[in-house]
Coordinates of N, CA and C in Angstrom, one line a residue:
X137 N 0.5 -1.0 -0.2 CA -0.1 0.0 0.0 C 1.0 0.6 0.2
X138 N 0.6 2.0 -0.2 CA 1.2 3.9 -0.3 C 1.5 4.0 0.8
X139 N 1.3 4.1 2.5 CA 1.7 4.1 3.1 C 2.6 2.6 4.1
X140 N 2.8 1.7 3.2 CA 3.2 0.4 3.8 C 4.4 0.4 3.6
X141 N 5.3 0.6 5.0 CA 7.0 -0.4 5.0 C 7.8 -1.6 5.0
X142 N 8.3 -2.7 4.2 CA 9.0 -3.6 3.7 C 10.8 -3.3 4.7
X143 N 11.0 -3.8 6.1 CA 12.2 -3.7 5.6 C 13.0 -5.0 5.4
X144 N 13.6 -5.0 5.0 CA 14.9 -6.2 4.4 C 15.4 -7.2 5.4
X145 N 16.2 -7.8 5.3 CA 17.2 -8.5 5.8 C 18.3 -7.9 5.1
X146 N 19.0 -7.9 6.3 CA 20.9 -7.1 6.6 C 21.6 -8.8 6.0
X147 N 21.0 -9.7 5.4 CA 21.4 -9.8 5.0 C 20.8 -10.4 3.4
X148 N 20.8 -11.9 3.2 CA 20.2 -11.8 1.8 C 19.1 -12.4 1.4
X149 N 18.4 -11.5 0.3 CA 16.3 -11.9 0.0 C 16.7 -12.2 -1.4
X150 N 16.2 -13.7 -1.5 CA 16.2 -14.4 -2.7 C 15.2 -14.4 -3.0
X151 N 14.9 -13.9 -4.2 CA 13.0 -13.9 -4.5 C 12.8 -15.0 -6.5
X152 N 12.4 -15.5 -5.9 CA 12.4 -16.3 -7.0 C 11.3 -16.7 -8.0
X153 N 11.7 -16.6 -9.4 CA 10.4 -16.3 -10.2 C 9.8 -15.9 -10.3
X154 N 9.3 -14.4 -9.2 CA 8.3 -13.7 -9.1 C 8.5 -12.4 -9.3
X155 N 8.0 -12.0 -9.1 CA 7.7 -9.9 -10.0 C 8.3 -8.9 -8.3
X156 N 8.1 -8.2 -8.5 CA 9.0 -7.2 -7.3 C 8.2 -6.1 -8.1
X157 N 7.5 -6.0 -7.0 CA 6.5 -4.9 -7.5 C 6.4 -3.6 -6.3
X158 N 6.6 -2.7 -6.4 CA 5.9 -1.8 -5.1 C 5.9 -0.3 -6.5
X159 N 4.8 -0.3 -6.5 CA 4.9 0.7 -7.4 C 3.3 1.9 -6.8
X160 N 2.4 1.3 -5.6 CA 1.4 2.7 -5.3 C 2.3 3.4 -4.1
X161 N 3.4 3.7 -3.8 CA 4.1 4.6 -2.4 C 4.5 4.2 -1.9
X162 N 4.9 3.2 -1.7 CA 4.9 2.2 -0.1 C 6.9 2.9 -0.1
X163 N 6.8 2.1 1.3 CA 8.7 1.7 1.3 C 9.4 0.7 1.2
X164 N 9.8 -0.1 0.5 CA 11.4 -0.7 0.4 C 12.6 -0.3 1.3
X165 N 13.1 -0.6 2.5 CA 13.8 -0.4 3.2 C 15.1 -1.5 2.2
X166 N 15.7 -1.4 2.7 CA 17.2 -2.3 1.5 C 17.9 -2.5 2.8
X167 N 18.3 -2.4 3.6 CA 18.7 -2.3 4.9 C 20.7 -3.7 4.1
X168 N 20.7 -2.2 4.0 CA 22.4 -2.9 3.8 C 22.4 -4.1 3.4
X169 N 20.9 -4.5 2.9 CA 20.8 -6.1 2.5 C 21.9 -6.3 0.8
X170 N 21.1 -7.3 0.9 CA 21.9 -8.4 -1.2 C 20.0 -8.8 -1.3
X171 N 20.0 -7.8 -3.1 CA 18.9 -9.1 -3.3 C 19.3 -9.9 -3.7
X172 N 18.7 -11.0 -4.7 CA 19.1 -11.7 -5.6 C 17.8 -12.2 -6.5
X173 N 18.0 -12.2 -7.3 CA 16.7 -13.0 -8.8 C 17.2 -13.9 -9.0
X174 N 15.9 -15.1 -8.7 CA 17.1 -16.6 -9.5 C 15.7 -16.7 -9.9
X175 N 15.9 -18.2 -10.7 CA 14.9 -18.7 -11.0 C 14.2 -18.2 -13.0
X176 N 13.1 -18.0 -13.7 CA 12.7 -18.0 -15.0 C 12.3 -16.0 -15.0
X177 N 11.6 -15.9 -15.9 CA 11.4 -14.5 -16.3 C 10.4 -13.8 -15.3
X178 N 10.7 -13.1 -15.0 CA 9.6 -12.3 -13.7 C 10.0 -10.7 -13.7
X179 N 9.6 -9.6 -13.5 CA 9.5 -8.5 -13.7 C 10.2 -7.0 -12.6
X180 N 10.4 -6.2 -12.4 CA 10.9 -5.3 -10.9 C 10.0 -3.8 -11.8
X181 N 8.6 -3.5 -10.9 CA 8.3 -2.7 -11.5 C 7.9 -1.6 -10.2
X182 N 8.7 -0.4 -10.6 CA 9.0 0.2 -9.0 C 8.8 1.4 -9.0
X183 N 8.0 2.2 -9.8 CA 7.4 3.4 -9.6 C 8.6 4.4 -10.3
X184 N 9.1 4.5 -11.0 CA 10.0 6.1 -11.0 C 11.6 5.4 -10.8
X185 N 11.8 4.8 -9.2 CA 13.3 4.6 -8.6 C 13.3 3.9 -7.7
X186 N 13.6 2.8 -7.3 CA 14.4 2.0 -5.9 C 16.0 1.3 -5.8
X187 N 16.4 2.2 -4.5 CA 17.3 1.8 -4.0 C 18.1 0.7 -3.3
X188 N 18.5 -0.1 -4.0 CA 19.1 -1.1 -2.6 C 20.9 -0.9 -3.0
X189 N 21.1 -2.3 -1.9 CA 22.3 -1.6 -1.5 C 23.3 -2.9 -2.6
X190 N 22.9 -4.0 -2.9 CA 24.2 -5.2 -2.9 C 22.8 -5.7 -4.0
X191 N 22.8 -6.1 -5.3 CA 21.9 -6.7 -6.1 C 22.7 -7.8 -7.4
X192 N 21.8 -8.9 -7.4 CA 22.6 -10.0 -8.1 C 21.9 -10.9 -9.2
X193 N 21.5 -10.5 -10.0 CA 21.1 -11.1 -11.3 C 21.5 -12.6 -11.1
X194 N 20.9 -13.8 -11.5 CA 21.6 -15.0 -11.0 C 20.1 -15.9 -11.7
X195 N 19.2 -15.9 -12.3 CA 18.4 -16.1 -13.2 C 18.7 -17.7 -14.1
X196 N 18.2 -18.2 -13.8 CA 17.5 -20.1 -14.8 C 18.9 -19.1 -16.0
X197 N 19.8 -19.8 -17.1 CA 20.0 -20.2 -17.9 C 18.9 -19.7 -19.1
X198 N 19.0 -18.5 -19.7 CA 17.8 -18.0 -20.7 C 16.4 -17.2 -20.6
X199 N 16.6 -17.4 -19.1 CA 15.3 -16.0 -18.0 C 15.7 -14.8 -18.6
X200 N 15.2 -13.8 -18.6 CA 15.4 -12.1 -17.8 C 14.6 -11.7 -17.3
X201 N 15.5 -11.6 -16.0 CA 14.6 -9.8 -15.3 C 14.5 -9.0 -16.0
X202 N 13.3 -7.7 -16.3 CA 12.9 -7.0 -16.9 C 12.4 -6.2 -16.2
X203 N 13.2 -4.9 -16.5 CA 12.9 -3.3 -15.6 C 11.7 -2.8 -16.0
X204 N 10.7 -2.2 -16.0 CA 10.0 -1.3 -15.8 C 10.2 -0.4 -17.1
X205 N 10.3 -0.3 -18.3 CA 10.2 1.1 -19.1 C 10.0 2.3 -17.8
X206 N 11.3 2.9 -18.4 CA 11.0 4.5 -17.3 C 11.4 4.3 -15.8
X207 N 11.4 2.9 -15.2 CA 12.1 2.4 -13.9 C 13.4 2.9 -13.9
X208 N 14.4 3.0 -12.6 CA 15.5 2.7 -11.9 C 16.1 2.3 -10.9
X209 N 16.7 1.1 -11.2 CA 16.8 1.0 -10.1 C 18.5 1.2 -9.4
X210 N 19.2 2.1 -8.3 CA 19.5 2.5 -7.9 C 20.6 1.6 -6.9
X211 N 21.4 0.9 -7.3 CA 23.0 -0.2 -6.5 C 23.8 0.7 -5.6
X212 N 23.8 0.9 -4.3 CA 24.8 1.2 -4.1 C 25.4 0.8 -3.1
X213 N 25.4 -0.7 -3.5 CA 27.4 -2.3 -3.5 C 27.2 -2.1 -4.8
X214 N 27.3 -3.3 -4.9 CA 28.0 -4.6 -6.4 C 26.4 -5.0 -6.4
X215 N 27.0 -4.2 -7.5 CA 26.2 -5.4 -9.2 C 26.9 -6.4 -9.4
X216 N 25.8 -7.8 -9.6 CA 26.8 -8.8 -9.7 C 25.7 -9.5 -10.5
X217 N 26.0 -9.5 -12.0 CA 25.5 -9.7 -12.9 C 26.1 -11.8 -13.3
X218 N 24.8 -13.0 -12.7 CA 25.6 -13.6 -12.9 C 24.6 -15.1 -13.7
X219 N 24.0 -15.0 -14.2 CA 23.6 -15.7 -15.3 C 21.9 -15.5 -15.5
X220 N 20.8 -15.4 -16.8 CA 20.4 -14.8 -17.3 C 20.6 -13.9 -17.8
X221 N 19.0 -12.6 -17.7 CA 19.4 -11.4 -18.3 C 18.8 -10.3 -18.3
X222 N 18.6 -8.6 -18.2 CA 18.8 -8.8 -17.2 C 17.7 -7.4 -18.7
X223 N 16.9 -6.7 -18.4 CA 16.8 -5.7 -20.2 C 15.3 -4.8 -19.7
X224 N 15.8 -3.2 -20.5 CA 14.5 -2.3 -20.5 C 15.1 -1.2 -19.2
X225 N 14.3 -1.3 -19.1 CA 15.1 0.0 -18.3 C 16.4 0.4 -17.6
X226 N 17.1 1.0 -16.2 CA 18.0 1.2 -15.9 C 18.7 1.0 -14.4
X227 N 19.7 0.3 -14.8 CA 20.1 0.1 -13.7 C 21.7 1.8 -13.2
X228 N 21.7 2.0 -11.9 CA 22.5 2.9 -11.3 C 23.4 2.4 -11.0
X229 N 24.3 2.1 -11.1 CA 25.7 1.9 -10.1 C 26.5 2.4 -9.4
X230 N 26.0 3.0 -8.5 CA 27.5 3.0 -7.5 C 28.1 3.0 -6.8
X231 N 29.0 1.3 -7.6 CA 29.2 0.8 -7.2 C 29.8 -0.4 -7.7
X232 N 31.3 -0.9 -7.8 CA 31.3 -2.0 -9.1 C 30.1 -3.1 -9.8
X233 N 30.7 -3.1 -11.0 CA 30.2 -4.1 -11.4 C 30.6 -5.1 -12.2
X234 N 30.6 -6.5 -11.7 CA 30.5 -7.9 -12.3 C 29.6 -8.7 -13.2
X235 N 29.9 -8.2 -14.5 CA 29.2 -9.5 -15.3 C 30.2 -11.3 -15.4
X236 N 29.4 -12.2 -15.5 CA 29.4 -14.0 -15.5 C 30.0 -13.9 -16.1
X237 N 31.2 -15.0 -16.4 CA 31.1 -15.1 -17.9 C 30.2 -16.2 -18.8
X238 N 28.5 -16.4 -17.6 CA 27.3 -17.1 -17.5 C 26.0 -16.4 -18.6
X239 N 26.4 -15.4 -18.3 CA 25.9 -14.1 -18.3 C 25.1 -13.4 -20.0
X240 N 24.3 -13.1 -19.5 CA 23.5 -13.7 -21.6 C 22.8 -12.0 -21.5
X241 N 23.5 -10.8 -21.1 CA 23.5 -9.3 -21.7 C 22.3 -9.3 -21.1
X242 N 21.0 -9.0 -22.6 CA 19.9 -7.5 -22.4 C 20.8 -7.1 -22.9
X243 N 19.2 -5.4 -22.6 CA 18.8 -4.9 -23.1 C 18.6 -3.4 -22.0
X244 N 19.4 -3.7 -21.1 CA 19.2 -2.6 -20.0 C 20.5 -1.9 -20.4
X245 N 19.7 -0.7 -19.7 CA 20.5 1.1 -19.3 C 21.6 0.5 -18.2
X246 N 22.8 0.8 -18.5 CA 23.7 1.1 -17.6 C 24.1 2.3 -17.3
X247 N 23.8 2.9 -16.1 CA 24.9 4.6 -16.0 C 26.0 4.6 -14.3
X248 N 26.9 4.8 -15.1 CA 28.1 4.4 -13.7 C 28.2 5.8 -13.0
X249 N 27.4 6.3 -11.4 CA 27.5 7.2 -10.3 C 28.3 8.0 -9.7
X250 N 29.2 7.0 -8.9 CA 29.8 6.8 -8.2 C 30.6 8.6 -7.9
X251 N 30.9 8.5 -6.8 CA 31.6 10.0 -6.5 C 33.8 8.9 -6.5
X252 N 33.7 8.4 -6.4 CA 35.2 7.4 -6.5 C 35.3 6.5 -7.7
X253 N 36.5 5.7 -7.8 CA 36.6 5.0 -9.0 C 35.5 3.9 -8.8
X254 N 35.2 3.3 -10.1 CA 34.7 2.1 -10.6 C 34.8 1.7 -11.4
X255 N 35.0 -0.2 -11.0 CA 35.4 -1.3 -12.4 C 34.0 -1.9 -13.4
X256 N 34.3 -1.8 -14.1 CA 33.0 -2.4 -15.0 C 34.0 -3.3 -15.3
X257 N 33.6 -5.2 -14.4 CA 34.0 -6.0 -14.8 C 33.6 -7.1 -15.8
X258 N 33.9 -7.5 -16.8 CA 32.8 -9.2 -18.0 C 34.4 -10.0 -17.7
X259 N 33.5 -10.5 -17.7 CA 34.3 -12.0 -17.7 C 34.3 -12.7 -18.1
X260 N 35.7 -14.0 -18.8 CA 35.1 -15.1 -20.1 C 34.5 -14.3 -21.0
X261 N 33.0 -15.8 -20.6 CA 32.1 -15.5 -22.1 C 31.2 -14.4 -21.6
X262 N 31.4 -14.2 -20.6 CA 30.2 -13.4 -20.1 C 29.7 -11.8 -21.1
X263 N 28.6 -12.3 -21.7 CA 27.9 -10.9 -21.9 C 27.7 -9.8 -22.1
X264 N 27.5 -8.5 -21.2 CA 27.0 -7.7 -21.3 C 26.2 -7.3 -21.4
X265 N 25.0 -6.0 -20.8 CA 24.0 -6.0 -21.4 C 24.7 -4.7 -22.8
X266 N 23.8 -4.4 -23.2 CA 23.6 -4.0 -24.7 C 22.9 -2.8 -24.7
X267 N 21.8 -2.6 -23.5 CA 21.5 -0.9 -23.2 C 22.7 0.3 -23.4
X268 N 22.0 1.3 -23.2 CA 23.3 2.3 -23.3 C 23.8 2.3 -22.1
X269 N 25.1 2.9 -22.8 CA 26.4 3.3 -20.8 C 26.3 4.4 -20.8
X270 N 26.0 4.9 -19.6 CA 26.6 6.9 -19.6 C 27.5 6.1 -18.0
X271 N 28.3 6.8 -18.0 CA 29.7 7.2 -17.4 C 29.5 9.2 -16.9
X272 N 29.2 8.9 -15.6 CA 29.0 11.1 -15.2 C 29.6 10.5 -13.6
X273 N 30.8 10.1 -13.1 CA 31.0 10.2 -12.2 C 31.3 11.2 -11.7
X274 N 31.7 11.6 -10.2 CA 31.7 13.2 -9.6 C 33.5 13.4 -9.8
X275 N 34.1 14.6 -9.4 CA 35.4 14.5 -9.4 C 36.1 13.7 -10.2
X276 N 37.7 13.0 -9.9 CA 38.8 13.1 -11.0 C 38.1 11.4 -10.5
X277 N 37.1 10.5 -10.1 CA 37.0 9.4 -10.6 C 37.7 9.1 -12.1
X278 N 37.6 7.2 -11.1 CA 38.3 6.7 -12.7 C 37.4 6.0 -13.1
X279 N 37.3 5.6 -14.4 CA 36.1 4.1 -14.8 C 36.9 4.0 -15.3
X280 N 36.9 2.1 -15.3 CA 38.3 1.0 -15.3 C 36.7 0.0 -16.0
X281 N 36.7 -1.0 -17.6 CA 36.8 -1.5 -18.3 C 38.0 -2.9 -18.1
X282 N 37.8 -3.8 -18.0 CA 38.4 -5.0 -16.9 C 37.7 -6.0 -16.9
X283 N 38.8 -7.1 -16.4 CA 38.9 -8.5 -16.7 C 38.6 -9.7 -18.3
X284 N 37.7 -11.2 -18.4 CA 38.4 -12.0 -18.6 C 38.9 -11.7 -20.2
X285 N 37.5 -11.2 -20.5 CA 36.7 -11.0 -21.6 C 36.7 -10.1 -22.4
X286 N 37.7 -10.8 -23.5 CA 38.7 -9.9 -24.2 C 37.6 -9.2 -25.8
X287 N 36.6 -9.6 -25.8 CA 36.2 -9.3 -27.4 C 34.7 -8.8 -26.8
X288 N 33.8 -8.0 -26.7 CA 32.0 -7.8 -26.1 C 31.8 -6.8 -26.9
X289 N 30.3 -6.8 -26.7 CA 29.6 -5.8 -28.0 C 28.6 -4.8 -26.0
X290 N 29.1 -4.0 -27.0 CA 28.3 -2.6 -25.6 C 27.4 -1.5 -26.3
X291 N 26.5 -1.3 -25.6 CA 25.3 0.1 -26.0 C 26.4 1.1 -26.4
X292 N 25.2 1.7 -27.0 CA 26.0 3.2 -27.2 C 26.8 4.0 -25.6
X293 N 28.0 4.8 -26.1 CA 28.5 5.5 -24.7 C 28.8 6.5 -24.6
X294 N 28.1 6.7 -23.4 CA 28.5 8.5 -22.9 C 29.4 8.8 -22.2
X295 N 30.6 9.6 -22.2 CA 31.2 9.9 -21.0 C 31.6 10.8 -20.0
X296 N 30.4 11.5 -19.9 CA 30.1 13.0 -19.2 C 30.6 12.8 -17.7
X297 N 31.2 12.1 -17.8 CA 32.5 13.1 -16.3 C 32.6 14.2 -16.5
X298 N 33.4 15.7 -15.9 CA 33.5 16.3 -15.5 C 35.5 16.1 -15.7
X299 N 35.6 15.8 -15.1 CA 37.5 15.5 -14.9 C 37.6 14.4 -14.9
X300 N 37.5 13.4 -14.5 CA 37.5 12.1 -15.0 C 38.2 10.8 -15.9
X301 N 38.6 10.5 -15.7 CA 39.5 9.2 -16.7 C 38.2 7.7 -17.2
X302 N 38.5 7.7 -18.0 CA 37.6 6.4 -19.1 C 38.6 5.8 -19.2
X303 N 39.1 4.6 -18.6 CA 40.1 3.7 -19.3 C 39.4 2.4 -19.7
X304 N 39.6 1.7 -20.6 CA 38.6 1.6 -21.8 C 39.7 -0.2 -21.5
X305 N 40.9 0.2 -21.1 CA 41.7 -1.6 -20.8 C 42.0 -2.0 -22.3
X306 N 41.9 -3.1 -22.4 CA 42.4 -3.6 -23.7 C 42.1 -5.0 -24.0
X307 N 41.0 -4.2 -24.0 CA 39.5 -5.3 -24.8 C 39.4 -5.6 -25.8
X308 N 38.5 -5.8 -27.2 CA 38.4 -5.4 -28.4 C 36.4 -5.5 -27.7
X309 N 36.4 -3.7 -28.1 CA 34.9 -3.1 -27.9 C 34.3 -2.7 -29.0
X310 N 33.1 -3.2 -29.3 CA 31.8 -3.2 -29.8 C 31.3 -2.3 -29.6
X311 N 30.8 -0.9 -29.6 CA 29.8 -0.4 -29.6 C 29.4 1.1 -30.0
X312 N 27.7 0.6 -29.9 CA 26.5 1.7 -30.9 C 27.2 3.0 -31.0
X313 N 28.0 3.6 -30.4 CA 28.6 5.8 -30.4 C 29.3 5.6 -29.6
X314 N 29.4 6.8 -29.6 CA 30.1 7.2 -28.0 C 30.4 9.0 -28.0
X315 N 30.2 9.5 -26.9 CA 29.9 10.3 -27.3 C 30.4 10.5 -25.8
X316 N 31.7 11.7 -25.8 CA 32.3 12.4 -24.6 C 32.2 14.1 -24.4
X317 N 31.2 14.4 -23.7 CA 30.8 15.4 -23.2 C 30.9 16.3 -21.9
X318 N 31.5 15.8 -20.5 CA 31.8 16.5 -19.6 C 32.7 17.1 -19.2
X319 N 34.1 17.0 -20.0 CA 35.6 17.3 -20.0 C 36.4 16.6 -19.5
X320 N 35.7 15.4 -19.6 CA 37.0 14.3 -18.7 C 38.2 13.4 -20.1
X321 N 38.7 12.3 -19.5 CA 39.0 11.7 -20.7 C 38.9 10.1 -21.2
X322 N 38.5 10.0 -22.4 CA 38.6 8.6 -22.3 C 39.7 7.9 -23.2
X323 N 40.1 7.4 -22.9 CA 41.2 6.3 -22.7 C 41.5 5.2 -23.3
X324 N 41.7 4.9 -24.2 CA 41.6 3.5 -25.3 C 43.2 2.9 -25.2
X325 N 43.7 2.3 -24.7 CA 44.8 1.5 -24.7 C 44.9 1.1 -25.9
X326 N 44.9 -0.7 -25.6 CA 45.6 -1.3 -26.6 C 44.0 -2.9 -27.2
X327 N 43.0 -2.5 -26.9 CA 42.1 -2.3 -27.6 C 42.1 -2.4 -28.8
X328 N 40.9 -3.2 -29.8 CA 40.2 -2.6 -31.6 C 39.2 -1.5 -30.7
X329 N 38.5 -0.7 -31.2 CA 37.0 -0.3 -30.6 C 36.4 -0.1 -32.0
X330 N 35.5 -0.1 -31.8 CA 34.5 -1.0 -33.6 C 33.3 0.3 -32.8
X331 N 33.2 1.4 -33.0 CA 31.6 2.3 -32.9 C 31.0 2.2 -34.0
X332 N 29.6 2.3 -34.3 CA 28.6 1.4 -35.6 C 27.7 2.7 -35.0
X333 N 27.7 3.5 -34.7 CA 27.4 4.4 -34.6 C 28.3 5.8 -34.2
X334 N 27.8 7.2 -34.3 CA 27.8 8.0 -34.2 C 29.5 8.3 -33.1
X335 N 30.7 9.7 -32.6 CA 31.4 9.5 -32.8 C 31.4 11.3 -32.5
X336 N 31.1 12.1 -31.4 CA 30.9 12.8 -30.8 C 31.6 13.6 -29.6
X337 N 32.0 14.3 -29.7 CA 33.3 15.1 -28.4 C 32.9 15.3 -28.5
X338 N 32.9 15.8 -27.9 CA 32.0 17.6 -27.7 C 32.7 18.8 -26.2
X339 N 32.7 18.2 -26.1 CA 34.3 18.6 -24.2 C 34.7 17.1 -23.4
X340 N 35.8 16.9 -24.0 CA 36.5 15.9 -23.0 C 37.5 15.8 -24.5
X341 N 38.4 15.0 -24.5 CA 39.1 14.0 -24.6 C 39.5 12.7 -24.6
X342 N 39.5 12.2 -26.9 CA 40.3 11.2 -26.9 C 41.2 11.1 -26.6
X343 N 42.3 10.0 -26.7 CA 42.9 8.8 -26.9 C 42.6 7.6 -26.9
X344 N 43.7 7.8 -28.4 CA 43.0 6.1 -29.6 C 44.1 5.2 -29.3
X345 N 45.0 5.1 -28.3 CA 45.8 4.0 -27.9 C 46.4 3.4 -28.8
X346 N 46.8 2.2 -29.2 CA 47.5 1.7 -30.0 C 47.5 0.3 -30.9
X347 N 45.6 0.8 -31.1 CA 45.5 -0.2 -31.6 C 44.2 -0.5 -32.6
X348 N 43.7 -1.0 -33.1 CA 42.9 0.0 -34.6 C 41.4 0.3 -34.2
X349 N 41.6 1.4 -34.8 CA 39.8 2.4 -34.5 C 38.6 2.8 -36.2
X350 N 37.3 2.0 -35.5 CA 37.0 2.1 -37.4 C 35.4 2.8 -36.4
X351 N 35.0 4.0 -37.0 CA 33.7 4.4 -36.8 C 32.9 4.1 -38.0
X352 N 32.1 3.4 -37.8 CA 30.9 2.7 -39.0 C 30.3 3.6 -39.5
X353 N 30.1 4.8 -39.4 CA 28.9 6.1 -39.2 C 29.1 7.2 -39.1
X354 N 28.8 8.3 -40.0 CA 29.7 9.6 -39.5 C 29.0 9.7 -38.7
X355 N 28.0 11.1 -38.2 CA 29.6 11.6 -38.7 C 31.2 12.0 -37.2
X356 N 31.4 11.9 -37.3 CA 32.9 12.1 -35.8 C 32.6 13.9 -36.0
X357 N 32.2 13.9 -35.0 CA 31.8 15.1 -35.1 C 33.3 15.5 -33.4
X358 N 34.5 16.6 -34.0 CA 34.9 17.3 -32.5 C 34.0 19.2 -32.5
X359 N 33.6 19.3 -31.1 CA 33.5 20.7 -30.5 C 34.5 21.6 -29.9
X360 N 33.9 22.2 -29.4 CA 34.9 23.9 -29.4 C 36.0 23.7 -28.7
X361 N 35.3 22.6 -27.3 CA 36.5 22.7 -26.1 C 36.9 20.4 -26.4
X362 N 37.3 19.7 -27.7 CA 36.6 18.7 -28.0 C 37.9 18.0 -28.7
X363 N 38.9 16.9 -27.8 CA 40.5 16.7 -28.3 C 40.4 15.7 -29.1
X364 N 40.8 15.2 -29.8 CA 40.9 13.5 -30.2 C 42.3 13.1 -30.7
X365 N 42.2 12.5 -30.5 CA 44.6 11.8 -30.5 C 43.7 10.6 -30.7
X366 N 44.8 10.7 -31.9 CA 45.1 9.3 -32.8 C 45.2 8.0 -31.9
X367 N 44.7 7.5 -33.1 CA 45.1 5.6 -31.8 C 46.5 5.8 -33.3
X368 N 47.7 5.6 -32.3 CA 49.1 5.4 -33.5 C 48.9 3.7 -34.4
X369 N 47.5 2.9 -34.1 CA 47.8 1.9 -35.9 C 46.7 3.0 -36.5
X370 N 45.6 1.7 -37.3 CA 44.6 2.4 -38.2 C 43.4 3.3 -38.0
X371 N 42.8 3.7 -38.2 CA 42.4 5.0 -38.2 C 41.2 5.0 -39.4
X372 N 39.9 4.3 -39.4 CA 39.1 4.1 -40.5 C 37.8 4.1 -40.3
X373 N 37.5 5.9 -41.0 CA 36.2 6.6 -40.7 C 34.8 5.7 -42.2
X374 N 33.8 5.3 -41.4 CA 32.9 4.4 -43.0 C 32.2 5.6 -42.9
X375 N 31.4 5.9 -44.1 CA 30.7 7.3 -44.6 C 29.4 5.7 -44.0
X376 N 28.1 6.5 -44.1 CA 27.3 6.1 -44.4 C 26.8 5.9 -45.6

């Protein structure tokens, strides 16, 4: 109900093949615990936003946890994506995000908005969500892509941190596009980068690294306060 209060455990709350719904204005207190979604297909419908501490998605392989369109889950602790998929909606991560070897992507958008360093770890054959990826950390924080997966696909990347650094690591990344608009520095090191969409550097710096970069759709736009430092490898720009 609109005034109901659910004080969760400070340990682990496991929700098996069931939906999580809080749309009438009630209060869910995460109590610094962990929420785990397991089992078959299920939905999260939270009436715009809900804050959790730690969240694990560990569905039966082939099943999906769906966040209602327009809803945002805010995760103050660790987001662990072990198996299954997570689709629609947005997850706003304040801590580390770990994608396991059995995860199957999904279309959910991810945001990283911490005031300290964050790491997005993608391991083995794990497939990260393919929705948009937005990094808007405060201060001089560093966002790092890490893990043992050497090639993966993510959605359109927007790097909006005002003075931080995006460390793209050594994996080969395919993304739907890249926007740098906050003033920070996006650094691609030794991995290949394929952008299947526009590249816009309106405010900030792109450092290309040492491997090949391909922009498969015009435009490549550099604004008045944007800096593009090419890769020392091959740079390919493909017109529409």
